[in-house]
Tab-separated table of C-alpha atoms in Angstrom:
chain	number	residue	atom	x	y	z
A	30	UNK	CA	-12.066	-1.812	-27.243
A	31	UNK	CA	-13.530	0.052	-24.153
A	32	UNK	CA	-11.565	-1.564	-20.943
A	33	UNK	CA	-13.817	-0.971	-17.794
A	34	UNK	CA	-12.183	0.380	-14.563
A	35	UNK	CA	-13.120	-2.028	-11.642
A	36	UNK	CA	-11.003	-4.481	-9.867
A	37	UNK	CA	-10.424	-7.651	-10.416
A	38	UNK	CA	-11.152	-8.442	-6.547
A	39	UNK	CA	-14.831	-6.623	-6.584
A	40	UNK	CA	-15.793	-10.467	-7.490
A	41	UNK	CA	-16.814	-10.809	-3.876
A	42	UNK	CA	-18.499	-9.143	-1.052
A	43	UNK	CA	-17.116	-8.377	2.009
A	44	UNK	CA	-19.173	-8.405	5.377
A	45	UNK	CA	-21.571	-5.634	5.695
A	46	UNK	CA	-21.525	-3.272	8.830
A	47	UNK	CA	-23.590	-0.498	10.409
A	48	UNK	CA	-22.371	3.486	10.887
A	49	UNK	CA	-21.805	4.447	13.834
A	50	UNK	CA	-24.941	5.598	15.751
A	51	UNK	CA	-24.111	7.084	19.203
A	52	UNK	CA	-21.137	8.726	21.147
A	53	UNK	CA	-18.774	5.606	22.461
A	54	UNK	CA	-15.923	4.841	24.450
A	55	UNK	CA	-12.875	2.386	24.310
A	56	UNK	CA	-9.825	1.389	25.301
A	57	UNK	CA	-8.186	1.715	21.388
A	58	UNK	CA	-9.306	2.972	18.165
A	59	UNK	CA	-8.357	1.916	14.775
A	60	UNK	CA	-9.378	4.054	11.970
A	61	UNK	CA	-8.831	2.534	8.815
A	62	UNK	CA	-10.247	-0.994	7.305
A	63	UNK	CA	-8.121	-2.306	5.040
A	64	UNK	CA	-5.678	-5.227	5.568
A	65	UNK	CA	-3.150	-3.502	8.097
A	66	UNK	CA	-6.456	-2.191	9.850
A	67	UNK	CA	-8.752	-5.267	10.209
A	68	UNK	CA	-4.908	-7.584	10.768
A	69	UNK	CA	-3.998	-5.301	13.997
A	70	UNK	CA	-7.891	-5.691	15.253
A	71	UNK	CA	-7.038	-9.394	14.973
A	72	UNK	CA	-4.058	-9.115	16.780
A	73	UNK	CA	-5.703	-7.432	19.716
A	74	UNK	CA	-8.790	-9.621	19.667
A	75	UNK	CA	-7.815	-12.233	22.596
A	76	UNK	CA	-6.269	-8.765	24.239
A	77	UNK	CA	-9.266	-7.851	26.943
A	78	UNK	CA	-9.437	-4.468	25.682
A	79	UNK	CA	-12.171	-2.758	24.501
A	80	UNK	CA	-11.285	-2.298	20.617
A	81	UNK	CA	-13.270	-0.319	18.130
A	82	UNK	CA	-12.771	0.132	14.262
A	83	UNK	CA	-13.855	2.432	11.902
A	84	UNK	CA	-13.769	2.737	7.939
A	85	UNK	CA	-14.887	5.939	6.224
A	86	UNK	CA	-16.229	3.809	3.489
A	87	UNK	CA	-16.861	-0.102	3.242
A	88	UNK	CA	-14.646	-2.159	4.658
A	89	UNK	CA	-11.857	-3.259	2.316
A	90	UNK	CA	-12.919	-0.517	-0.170
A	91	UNK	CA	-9.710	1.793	-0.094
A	92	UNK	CA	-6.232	0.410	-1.379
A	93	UNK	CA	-6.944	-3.242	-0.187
A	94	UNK	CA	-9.798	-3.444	-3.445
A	95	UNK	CA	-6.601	-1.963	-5.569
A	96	UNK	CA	-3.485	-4.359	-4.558
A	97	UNK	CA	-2.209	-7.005	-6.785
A	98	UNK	CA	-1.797	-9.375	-3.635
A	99	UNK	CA	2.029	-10.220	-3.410
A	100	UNK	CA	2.493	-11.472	-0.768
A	101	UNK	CA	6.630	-11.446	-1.024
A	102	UNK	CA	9.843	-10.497	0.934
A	103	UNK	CA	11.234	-10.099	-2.507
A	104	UNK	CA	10.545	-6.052	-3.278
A	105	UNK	CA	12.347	-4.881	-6.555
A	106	UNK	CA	15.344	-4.446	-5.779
A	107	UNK	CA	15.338	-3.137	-1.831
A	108	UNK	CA	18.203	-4.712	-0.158
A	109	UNK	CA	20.882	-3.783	-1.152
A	110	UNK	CA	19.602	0.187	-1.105
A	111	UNK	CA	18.479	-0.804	2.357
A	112	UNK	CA	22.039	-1.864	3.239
A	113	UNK	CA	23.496	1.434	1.961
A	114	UNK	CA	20.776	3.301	3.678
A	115	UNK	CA	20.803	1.302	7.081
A	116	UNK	CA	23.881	-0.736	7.256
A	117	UNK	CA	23.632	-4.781	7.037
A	118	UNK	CA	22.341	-5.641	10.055
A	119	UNK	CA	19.296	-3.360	10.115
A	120	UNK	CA	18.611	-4.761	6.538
A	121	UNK	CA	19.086	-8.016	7.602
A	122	UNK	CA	16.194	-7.203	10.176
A	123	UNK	CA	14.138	-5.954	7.381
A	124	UNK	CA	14.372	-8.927	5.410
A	125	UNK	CA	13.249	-11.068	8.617
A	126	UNK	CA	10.483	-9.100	9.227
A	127	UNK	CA	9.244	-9.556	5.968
A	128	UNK	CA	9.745	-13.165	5.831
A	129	UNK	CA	8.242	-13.345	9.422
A	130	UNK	CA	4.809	-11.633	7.593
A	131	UNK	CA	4.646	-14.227	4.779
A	132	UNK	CA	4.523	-16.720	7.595
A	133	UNK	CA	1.912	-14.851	9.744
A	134	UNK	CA	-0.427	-14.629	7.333
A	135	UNK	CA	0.159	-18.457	6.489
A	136	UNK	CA	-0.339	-19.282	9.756
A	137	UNK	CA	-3.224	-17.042	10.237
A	138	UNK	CA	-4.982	-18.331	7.131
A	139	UNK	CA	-4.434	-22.211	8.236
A	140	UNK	CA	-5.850	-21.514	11.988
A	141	UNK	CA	-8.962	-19.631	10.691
A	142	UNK	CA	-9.183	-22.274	7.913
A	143	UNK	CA	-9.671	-18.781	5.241
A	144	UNK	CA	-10.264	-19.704	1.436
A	145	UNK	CA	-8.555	-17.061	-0.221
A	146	UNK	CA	-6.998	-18.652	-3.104
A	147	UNK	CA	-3.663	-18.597	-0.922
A	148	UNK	CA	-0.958	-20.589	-3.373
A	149	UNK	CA	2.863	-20.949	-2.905
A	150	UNK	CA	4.481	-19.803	-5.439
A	151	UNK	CA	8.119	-17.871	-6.510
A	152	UNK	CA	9.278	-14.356	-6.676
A	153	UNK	CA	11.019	-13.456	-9.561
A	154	UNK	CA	12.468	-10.077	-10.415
A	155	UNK	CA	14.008	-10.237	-13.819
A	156	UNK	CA	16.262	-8.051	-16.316
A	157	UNK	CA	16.945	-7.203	-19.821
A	158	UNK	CA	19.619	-4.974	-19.732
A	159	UNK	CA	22.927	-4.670	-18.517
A	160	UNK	CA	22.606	-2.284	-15.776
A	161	UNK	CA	19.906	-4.033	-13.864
A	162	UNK	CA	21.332	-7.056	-13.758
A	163	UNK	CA	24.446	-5.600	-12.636
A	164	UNK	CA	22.025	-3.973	-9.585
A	165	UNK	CA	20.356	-7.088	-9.293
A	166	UNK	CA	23.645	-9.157	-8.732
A	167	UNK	CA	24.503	-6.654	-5.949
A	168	UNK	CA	21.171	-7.664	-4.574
A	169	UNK	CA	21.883	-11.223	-4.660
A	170	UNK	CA	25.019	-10.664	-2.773
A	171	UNK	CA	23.962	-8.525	0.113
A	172	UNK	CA	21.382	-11.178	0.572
A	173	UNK	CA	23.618	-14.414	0.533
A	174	UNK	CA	25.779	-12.792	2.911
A	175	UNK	CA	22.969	-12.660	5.449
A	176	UNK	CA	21.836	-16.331	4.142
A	177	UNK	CA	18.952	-15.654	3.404
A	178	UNK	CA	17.187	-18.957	2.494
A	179	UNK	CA	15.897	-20.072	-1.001
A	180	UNK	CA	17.276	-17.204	-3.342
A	181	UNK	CA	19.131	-17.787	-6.500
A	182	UNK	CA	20.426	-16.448	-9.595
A	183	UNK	CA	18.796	-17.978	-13.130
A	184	UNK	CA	20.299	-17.484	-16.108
A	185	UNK	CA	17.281	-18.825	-18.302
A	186	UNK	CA	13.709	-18.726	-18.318
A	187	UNK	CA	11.630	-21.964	-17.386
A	188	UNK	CA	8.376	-20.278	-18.483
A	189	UNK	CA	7.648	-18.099	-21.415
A	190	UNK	CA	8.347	-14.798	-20.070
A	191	UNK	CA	11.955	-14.390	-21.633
A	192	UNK	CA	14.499	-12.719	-19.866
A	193	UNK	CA	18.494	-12.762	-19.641
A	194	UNK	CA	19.243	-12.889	-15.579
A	195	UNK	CA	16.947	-13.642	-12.458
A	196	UNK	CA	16.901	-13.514	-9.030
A	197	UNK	CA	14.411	-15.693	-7.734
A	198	UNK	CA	13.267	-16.233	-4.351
A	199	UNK	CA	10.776	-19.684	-3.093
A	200	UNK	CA	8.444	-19.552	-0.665
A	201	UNK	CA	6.758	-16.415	-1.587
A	202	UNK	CA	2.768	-16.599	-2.144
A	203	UNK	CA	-0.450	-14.726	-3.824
A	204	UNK	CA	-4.068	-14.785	-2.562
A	205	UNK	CA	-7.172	-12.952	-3.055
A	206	UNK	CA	-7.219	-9.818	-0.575
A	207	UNK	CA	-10.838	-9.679	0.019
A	208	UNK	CA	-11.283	-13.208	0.395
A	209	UNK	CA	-8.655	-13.431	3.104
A	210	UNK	CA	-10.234	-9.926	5.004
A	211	UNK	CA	-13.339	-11.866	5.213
A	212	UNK	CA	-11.905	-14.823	6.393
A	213	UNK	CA	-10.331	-12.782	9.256
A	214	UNK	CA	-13.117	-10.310	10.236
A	215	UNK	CA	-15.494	-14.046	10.419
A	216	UNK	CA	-12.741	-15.066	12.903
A	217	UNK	CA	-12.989	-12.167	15.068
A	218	UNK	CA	-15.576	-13.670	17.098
A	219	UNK	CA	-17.654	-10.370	18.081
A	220	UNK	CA	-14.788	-9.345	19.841
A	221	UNK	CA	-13.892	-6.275	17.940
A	222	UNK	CA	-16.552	-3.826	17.586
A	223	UNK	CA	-16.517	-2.855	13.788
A	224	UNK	CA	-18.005	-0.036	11.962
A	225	UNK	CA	-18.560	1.013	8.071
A	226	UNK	CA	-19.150	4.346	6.772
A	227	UNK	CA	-18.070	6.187	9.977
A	228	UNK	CA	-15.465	8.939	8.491
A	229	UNK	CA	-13.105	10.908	11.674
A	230	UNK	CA	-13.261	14.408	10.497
A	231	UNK	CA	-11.182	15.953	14.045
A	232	UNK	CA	-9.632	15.183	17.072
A	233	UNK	CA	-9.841	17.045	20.402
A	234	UNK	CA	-6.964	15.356	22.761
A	235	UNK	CA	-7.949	11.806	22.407
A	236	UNK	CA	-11.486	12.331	21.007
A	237	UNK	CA	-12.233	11.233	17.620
A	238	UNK	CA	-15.609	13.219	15.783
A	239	UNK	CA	-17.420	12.061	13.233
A	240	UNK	CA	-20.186	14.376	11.823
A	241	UNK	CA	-22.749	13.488	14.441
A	242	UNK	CA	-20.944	11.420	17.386
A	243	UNK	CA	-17.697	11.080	19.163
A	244	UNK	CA	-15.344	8.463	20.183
A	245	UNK	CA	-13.038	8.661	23.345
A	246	UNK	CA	-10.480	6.442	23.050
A	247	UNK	CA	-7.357	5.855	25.009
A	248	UNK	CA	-4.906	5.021	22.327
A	249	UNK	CA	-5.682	5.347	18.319
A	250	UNK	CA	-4.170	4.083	15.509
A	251	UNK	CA	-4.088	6.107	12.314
A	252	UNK	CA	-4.172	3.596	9.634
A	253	UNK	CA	-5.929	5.058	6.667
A	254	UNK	CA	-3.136	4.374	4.113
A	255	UNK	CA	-2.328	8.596	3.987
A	256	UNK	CA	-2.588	10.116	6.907
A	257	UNK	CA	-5.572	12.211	8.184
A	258	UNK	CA	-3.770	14.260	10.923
A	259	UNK	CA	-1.648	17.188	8.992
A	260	UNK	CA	-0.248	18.864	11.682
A	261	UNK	CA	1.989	17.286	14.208
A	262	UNK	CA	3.544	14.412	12.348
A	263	UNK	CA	3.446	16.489	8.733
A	264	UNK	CA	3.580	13.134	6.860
A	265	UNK	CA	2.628	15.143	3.433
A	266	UNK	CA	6.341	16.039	3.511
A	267	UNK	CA	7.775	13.402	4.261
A	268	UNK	CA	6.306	10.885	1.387
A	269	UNK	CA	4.894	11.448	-1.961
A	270	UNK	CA	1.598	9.031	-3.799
A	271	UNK	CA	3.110	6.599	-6.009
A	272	UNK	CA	0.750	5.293	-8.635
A	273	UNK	CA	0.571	2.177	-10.135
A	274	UNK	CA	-1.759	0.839	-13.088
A	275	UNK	CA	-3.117	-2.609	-13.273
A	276	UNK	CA	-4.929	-4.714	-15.843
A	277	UNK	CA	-6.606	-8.221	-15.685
A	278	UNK	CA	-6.743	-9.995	-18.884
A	279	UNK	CA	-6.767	-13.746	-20.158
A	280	UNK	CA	-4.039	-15.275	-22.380
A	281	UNK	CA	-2.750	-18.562	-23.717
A	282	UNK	CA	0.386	-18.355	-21.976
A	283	UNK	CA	0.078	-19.577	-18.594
A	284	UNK	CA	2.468	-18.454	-15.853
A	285	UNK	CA	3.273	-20.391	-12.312
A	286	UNK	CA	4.885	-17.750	-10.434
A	287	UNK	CA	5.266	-14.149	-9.448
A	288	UNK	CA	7.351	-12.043	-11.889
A	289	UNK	CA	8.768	-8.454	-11.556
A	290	UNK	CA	10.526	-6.823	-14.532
A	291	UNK	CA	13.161	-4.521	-12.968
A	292	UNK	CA	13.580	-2.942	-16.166
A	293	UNK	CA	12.296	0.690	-17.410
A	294	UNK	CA	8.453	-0.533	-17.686
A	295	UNK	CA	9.238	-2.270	-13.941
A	296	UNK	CA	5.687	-4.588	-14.789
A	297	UNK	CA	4.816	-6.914	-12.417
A	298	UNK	CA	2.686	-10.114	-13.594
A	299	UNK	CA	0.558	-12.603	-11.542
A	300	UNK	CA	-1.975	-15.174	-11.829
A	301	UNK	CA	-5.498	-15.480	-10.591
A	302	UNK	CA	-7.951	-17.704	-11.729
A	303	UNK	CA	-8.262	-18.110	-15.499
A	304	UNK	CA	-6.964	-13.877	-15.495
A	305	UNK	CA	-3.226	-12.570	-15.109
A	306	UNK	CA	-2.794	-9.611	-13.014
A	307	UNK	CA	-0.126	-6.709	-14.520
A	308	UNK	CA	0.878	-3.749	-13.029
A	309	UNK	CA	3.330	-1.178	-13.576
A	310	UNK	CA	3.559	2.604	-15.057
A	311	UNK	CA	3.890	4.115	-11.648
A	312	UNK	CA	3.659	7.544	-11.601
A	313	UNK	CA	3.522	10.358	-8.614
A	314	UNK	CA	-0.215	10.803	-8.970
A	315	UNK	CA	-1.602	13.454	-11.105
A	316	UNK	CA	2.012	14.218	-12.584
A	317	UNK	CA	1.415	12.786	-16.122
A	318	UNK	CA	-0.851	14.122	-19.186
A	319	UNK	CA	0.085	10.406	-20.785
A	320	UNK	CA	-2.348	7.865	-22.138
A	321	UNK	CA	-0.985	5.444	-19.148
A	322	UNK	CA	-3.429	2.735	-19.446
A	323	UNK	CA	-2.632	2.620	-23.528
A	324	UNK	CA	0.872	2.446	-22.704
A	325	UNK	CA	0.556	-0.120	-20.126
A	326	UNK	CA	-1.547	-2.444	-22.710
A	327	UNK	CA	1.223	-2.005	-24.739
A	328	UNK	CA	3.981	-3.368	-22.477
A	329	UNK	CA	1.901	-6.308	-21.410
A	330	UNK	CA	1.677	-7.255	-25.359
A	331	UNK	CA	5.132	-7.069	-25.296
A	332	UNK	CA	4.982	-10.479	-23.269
A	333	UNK	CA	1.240	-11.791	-24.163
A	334	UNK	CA	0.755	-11.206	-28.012
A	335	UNK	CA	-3.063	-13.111	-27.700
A	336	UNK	CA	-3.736	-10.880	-24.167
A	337	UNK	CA	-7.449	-10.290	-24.184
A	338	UNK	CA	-8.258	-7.770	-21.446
A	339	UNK	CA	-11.080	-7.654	-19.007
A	340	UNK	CA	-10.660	-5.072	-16.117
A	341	UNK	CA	-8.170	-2.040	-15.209
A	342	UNK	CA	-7.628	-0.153	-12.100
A	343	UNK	CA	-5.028	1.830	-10.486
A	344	UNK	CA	-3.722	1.824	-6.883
A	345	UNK	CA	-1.726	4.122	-4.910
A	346	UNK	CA	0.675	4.122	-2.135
A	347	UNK	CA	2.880	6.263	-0.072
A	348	UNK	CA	6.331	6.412	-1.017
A	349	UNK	CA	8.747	7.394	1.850
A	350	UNK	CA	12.113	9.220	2.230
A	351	UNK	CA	13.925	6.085	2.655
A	352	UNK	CA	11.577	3.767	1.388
A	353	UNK	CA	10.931	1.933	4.549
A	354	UNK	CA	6.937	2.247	6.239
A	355	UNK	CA	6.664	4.206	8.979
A	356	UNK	CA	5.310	2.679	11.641
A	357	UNK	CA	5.170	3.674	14.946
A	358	UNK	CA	4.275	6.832	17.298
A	359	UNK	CA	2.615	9.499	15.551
A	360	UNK	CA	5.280	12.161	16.789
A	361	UNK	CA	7.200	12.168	19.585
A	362	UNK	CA	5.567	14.456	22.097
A	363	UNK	CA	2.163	12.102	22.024
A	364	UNK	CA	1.970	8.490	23.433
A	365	UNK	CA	-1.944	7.671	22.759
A	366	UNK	CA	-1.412	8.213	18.766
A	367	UNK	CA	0.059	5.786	16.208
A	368	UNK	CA	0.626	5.934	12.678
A	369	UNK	CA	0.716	3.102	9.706
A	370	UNK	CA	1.814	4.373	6.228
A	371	UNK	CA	3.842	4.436	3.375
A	372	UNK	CA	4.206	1.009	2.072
A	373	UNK	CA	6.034	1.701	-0.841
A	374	UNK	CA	4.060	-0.655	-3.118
A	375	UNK	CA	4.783	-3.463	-1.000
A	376	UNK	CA	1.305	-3.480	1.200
A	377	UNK	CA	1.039	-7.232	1.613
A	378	UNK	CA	3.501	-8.303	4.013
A	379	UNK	CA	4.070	-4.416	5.271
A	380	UNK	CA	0.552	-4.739	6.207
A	381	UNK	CA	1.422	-7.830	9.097
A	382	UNK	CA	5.026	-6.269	10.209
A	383	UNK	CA	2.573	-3.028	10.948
A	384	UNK	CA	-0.081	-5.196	12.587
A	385	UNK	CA	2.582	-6.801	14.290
A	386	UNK	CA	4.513	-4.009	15.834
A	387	UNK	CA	1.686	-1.492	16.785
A	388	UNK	CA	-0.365	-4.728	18.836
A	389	UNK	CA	3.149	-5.272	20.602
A	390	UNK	CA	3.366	-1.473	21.495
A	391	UNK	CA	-0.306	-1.003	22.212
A	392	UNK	CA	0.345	-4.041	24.960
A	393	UNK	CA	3.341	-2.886	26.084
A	394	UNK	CA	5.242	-5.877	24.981
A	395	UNK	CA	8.488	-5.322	23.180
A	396	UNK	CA	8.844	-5.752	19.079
A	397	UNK	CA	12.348	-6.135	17.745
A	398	UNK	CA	11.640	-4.383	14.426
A	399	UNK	CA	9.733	-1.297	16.269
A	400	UNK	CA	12.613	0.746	16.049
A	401	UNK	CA	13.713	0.474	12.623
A	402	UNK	CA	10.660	1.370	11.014
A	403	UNK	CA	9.726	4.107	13.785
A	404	UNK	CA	8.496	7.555	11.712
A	405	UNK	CA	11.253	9.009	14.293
A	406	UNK	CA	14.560	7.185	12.923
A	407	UNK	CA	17.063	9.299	12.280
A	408	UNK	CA	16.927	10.071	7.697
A	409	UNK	CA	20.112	10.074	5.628
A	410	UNK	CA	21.217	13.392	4.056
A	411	UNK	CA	20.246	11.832	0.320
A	412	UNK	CA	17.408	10.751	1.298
A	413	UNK	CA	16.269	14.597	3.200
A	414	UNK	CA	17.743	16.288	-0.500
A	415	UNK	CA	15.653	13.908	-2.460
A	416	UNK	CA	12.256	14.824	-0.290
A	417	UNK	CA	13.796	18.731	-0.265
A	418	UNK	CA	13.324	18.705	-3.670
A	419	UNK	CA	10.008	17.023	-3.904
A	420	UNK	CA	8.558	19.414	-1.834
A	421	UNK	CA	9.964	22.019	-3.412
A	422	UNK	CA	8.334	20.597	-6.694
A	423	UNK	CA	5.169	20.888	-5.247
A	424	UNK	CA	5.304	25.174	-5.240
A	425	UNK	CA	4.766	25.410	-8.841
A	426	UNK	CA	1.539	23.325	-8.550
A	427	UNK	CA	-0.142	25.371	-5.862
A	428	UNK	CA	0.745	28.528	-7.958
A	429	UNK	CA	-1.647	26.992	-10.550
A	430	UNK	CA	-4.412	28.079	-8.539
A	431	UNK	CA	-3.596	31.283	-9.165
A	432	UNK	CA	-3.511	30.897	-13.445
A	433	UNK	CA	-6.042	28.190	-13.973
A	434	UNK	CA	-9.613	28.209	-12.590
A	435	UNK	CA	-10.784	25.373	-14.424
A	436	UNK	CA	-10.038	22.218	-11.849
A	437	UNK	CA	-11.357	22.884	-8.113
A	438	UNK	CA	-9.043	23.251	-5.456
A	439	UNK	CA	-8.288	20.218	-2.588
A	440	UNK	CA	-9.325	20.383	0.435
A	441	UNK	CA	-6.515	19.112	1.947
A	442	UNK	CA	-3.982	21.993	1.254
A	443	UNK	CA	-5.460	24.042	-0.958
A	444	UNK	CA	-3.326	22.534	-4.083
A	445	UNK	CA	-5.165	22.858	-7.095
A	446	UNK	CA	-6.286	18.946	-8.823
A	447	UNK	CA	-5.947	17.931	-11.890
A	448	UNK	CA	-8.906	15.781	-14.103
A	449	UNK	CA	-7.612	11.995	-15.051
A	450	UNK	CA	-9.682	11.854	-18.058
A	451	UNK	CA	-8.689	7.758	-18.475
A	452	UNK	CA	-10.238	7.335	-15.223
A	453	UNK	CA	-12.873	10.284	-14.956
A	454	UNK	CA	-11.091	10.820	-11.479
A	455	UNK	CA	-10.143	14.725	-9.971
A	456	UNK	CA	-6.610	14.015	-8.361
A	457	UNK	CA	-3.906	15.938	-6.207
A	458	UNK	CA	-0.990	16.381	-7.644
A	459	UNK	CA	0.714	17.529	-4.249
A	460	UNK	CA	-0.608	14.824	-1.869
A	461	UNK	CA	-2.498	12.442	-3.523
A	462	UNK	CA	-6.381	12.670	-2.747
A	463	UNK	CA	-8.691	12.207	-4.942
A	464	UNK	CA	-12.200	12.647	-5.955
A	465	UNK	CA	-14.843	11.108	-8.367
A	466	UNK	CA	-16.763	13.544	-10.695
A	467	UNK	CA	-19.646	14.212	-7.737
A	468	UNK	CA	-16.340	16.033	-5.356
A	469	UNK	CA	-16.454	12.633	-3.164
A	470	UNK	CA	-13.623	11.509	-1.403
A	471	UNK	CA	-11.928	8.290	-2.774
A	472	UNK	CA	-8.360	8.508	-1.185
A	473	UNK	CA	-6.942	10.602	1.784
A	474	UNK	CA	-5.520	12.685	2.912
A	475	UNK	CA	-8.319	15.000	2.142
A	476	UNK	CA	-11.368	14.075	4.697
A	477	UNK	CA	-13.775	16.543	3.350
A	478	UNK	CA	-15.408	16.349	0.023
A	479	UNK	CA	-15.286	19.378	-2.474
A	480	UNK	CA	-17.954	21.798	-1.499
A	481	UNK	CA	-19.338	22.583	-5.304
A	482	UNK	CA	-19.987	26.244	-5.555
């Protein structure tokens, strides 16, 4: 059976806008148009300044289209690795500021009065083997002893997905991402001057060039899910593209909530519609010959024997050294630029925290999680080692450029790609971008298209 590759959330249209047209000026510019992008315009709407946003492609188009929506303060298993990492009161902060997102966007979607298929649901991370729910149990207790509210331990399954220990947390939700981007863009009111394939190739100072027109801008926001500036900030080194696969597919068995196998296969399943979502198979991008998709259809019959699939897609994200977003200043020696990236899978709720926290800086009004997820904390030793060595891995694949001459070359860093024949995609195996079979851009943090030769 021949599985198209389109997301399940191309079912609707998103609002149509034109390119920019002429050389403008503002008071701040936010390049990027995907959730975090179009949530901080929001934000700044009521704000008096003069706000401009751009999006290299259609709005929504880049890893918004690609999510699976969880909209969750539950993230694998995070806390207690954020408590070794940061100690128990930052990670106490991080689990705040996550549960402070799911009600944002609540709140957000009841004032604008969005239809988005917004439900209520549970989060539930569950394990198979001994080792995870040992790590999961340590997760349960770092978060009880910062009470956090409506978590608990199950021992057995309610539903049909089987498993032998749970931690499940209430008040989590799912929506439809496009659906709710619409719903917030209608809401802006005209305020926010918004425009569609307008792609920032350079910056002079605080000038932002497209191919044919300019933007001056007194403060910008870089939030185009993999950063477009290389050099200061040098975010290719300090987070690697994690890739995740998805599928949409019908099935007798019904599910109610959200469901995370922490496990090897580490699936994730949701509903939507008459559909469940899956993901899992996560990968650095580019770094696996495998049949993924096979091997994900696999795993999902594990749990749905009668699954009948529709749709599959893959989606990306930056993973960072400590696997916290950074979020924040560009670099330190520049006031005007700010950065938004590396969700670490968890875009939903990351998405409102960034909103949050760059609106509050941009209006000088102080944010009391700005500082933990600034891009200029201060990085444990493991976690520098572990990015030392990803870097490091990254030699070998530039010194394919030198023995093969069959892929083209990035123009990012001059790393040599790699074809995805499952998804007749080229891809970066060193930073991520990638390219359909014409040399267009689909992700950053390329912003040129392959010159063919």
């Amino acid at each position: 059976m021949v599985i198209k590759l389109k997301s399940i959330w191309l079912d609707v249209e998103t609002k149509e806008y034109k390119s920019l047209n002429e050389n403008i000026e503002c008071d701040i510019l936010i390049i990027g148009g995907g959730i975090s992008g179009i949530l901080l315009a929001y934000m700044l709407k009521d704000s008096h300044k003069k706000v401009v946003l751009v999006e290299a492609k259609k709005i929504g188009s880049g890893v918004t289209t690609n999510t699976t929506a969880h909209v969750t303060s539950q993230h694998d298993l995070t806390y207690y690795r954020y408590s070794e990492i940061f100690g128990l009161y930052k990670m106490e902060k991080i689990y705040n500021a996550n549960q402070d997102a799911i009600k944002g966007i609540k709140k957000i979607i009841n004032d604008e009065k969005i239809n988005c298929n917004f439900k209520d649901i549970s989060s539930i991370a569950f394990a198979n083997n001994q080792k995870t729910i040992n790590e999961m149990i340590k997760e349960y207790d770092v978060l009880k002893k910062i009470n956090a509210a409506n978590i608990s331990l199950l021992d057995k399954s309610n539903e049909k997905i089987k498993y032998k220990k749970a931690l499940k947390s209430d008040n989590q939700a799912i929506f439809h991402p496009l659906q709710f981007i619409n719903g917030v863009i209608n809401s802006l009111d005209n305020n926010i001057n918004i425009y569609e394939n307008t792609r920032i190739l350079h910056f002079k100072n605080n000038i932002a060039y497209t191919k044919n027109h300019e933007i001056n801008a007194k403060q910008i926001v870089i939030a185009t899910h993999n950063p477009i500036i290389n050099f200061p900030g040098t975010y290719f080194t300090k987070m690697y593209m994690g890739k995740s696969h998805c599928f949409a597919f019908k099935s007798s068995i019904k599910i109610n909530n959200l469901y995370n196998e922490i496990d090897n296969s580490k699936l994730t399943f949701r509903s939507y519609d008459d559909y469940i979502i899956a993901s899992g198979k996560s990968i650095i991008t580019a770094r696996s010959c495998k049949e993924i998709y096979e091997d994900l259809k696999k795993d999902i019959l594990n749990y749905f024997p009668d699954a009948q699939f529709i749709t599959s897609w893959s989606a990306q994200d930056g993973i960072t050294l400590d696997y916290l977003p950074y979020i924040g200043k560009y670099n330190k020696k520049n006031d005007s630029f700010y950065v938004i990236t590396g969700f670490n899978k968890w875009g939903m709720t990351t998405s409102y925290i960034a909103a949050n926290i760059i609106a509050d800086e941009l209006l000088d009004k102080k944010n009391e999680y700005s500082e933990i997820y600034s891009p200029q904390r201060k990085f444990s030793k493991k976690a520098i080692i572990n990015f030392s060595l990803y870097n490091l891995s990254t030699i070998p694949l530039y010194l394919r450029k030198f023995f093969t001459y069959k892929d083209p070359i990035c123009p990012h860093l001059k790393c040599r790609m790699k074809y995805n024949k499952e998804e007749k995609i080229y891809e970066c195996p060193c930073h991520g971008s990638r390219f359909d079979l014409d040399f267009k851009i689909i992700d950053t943090p390329s912003i040129h298209d392959i010159v063919k030769k």
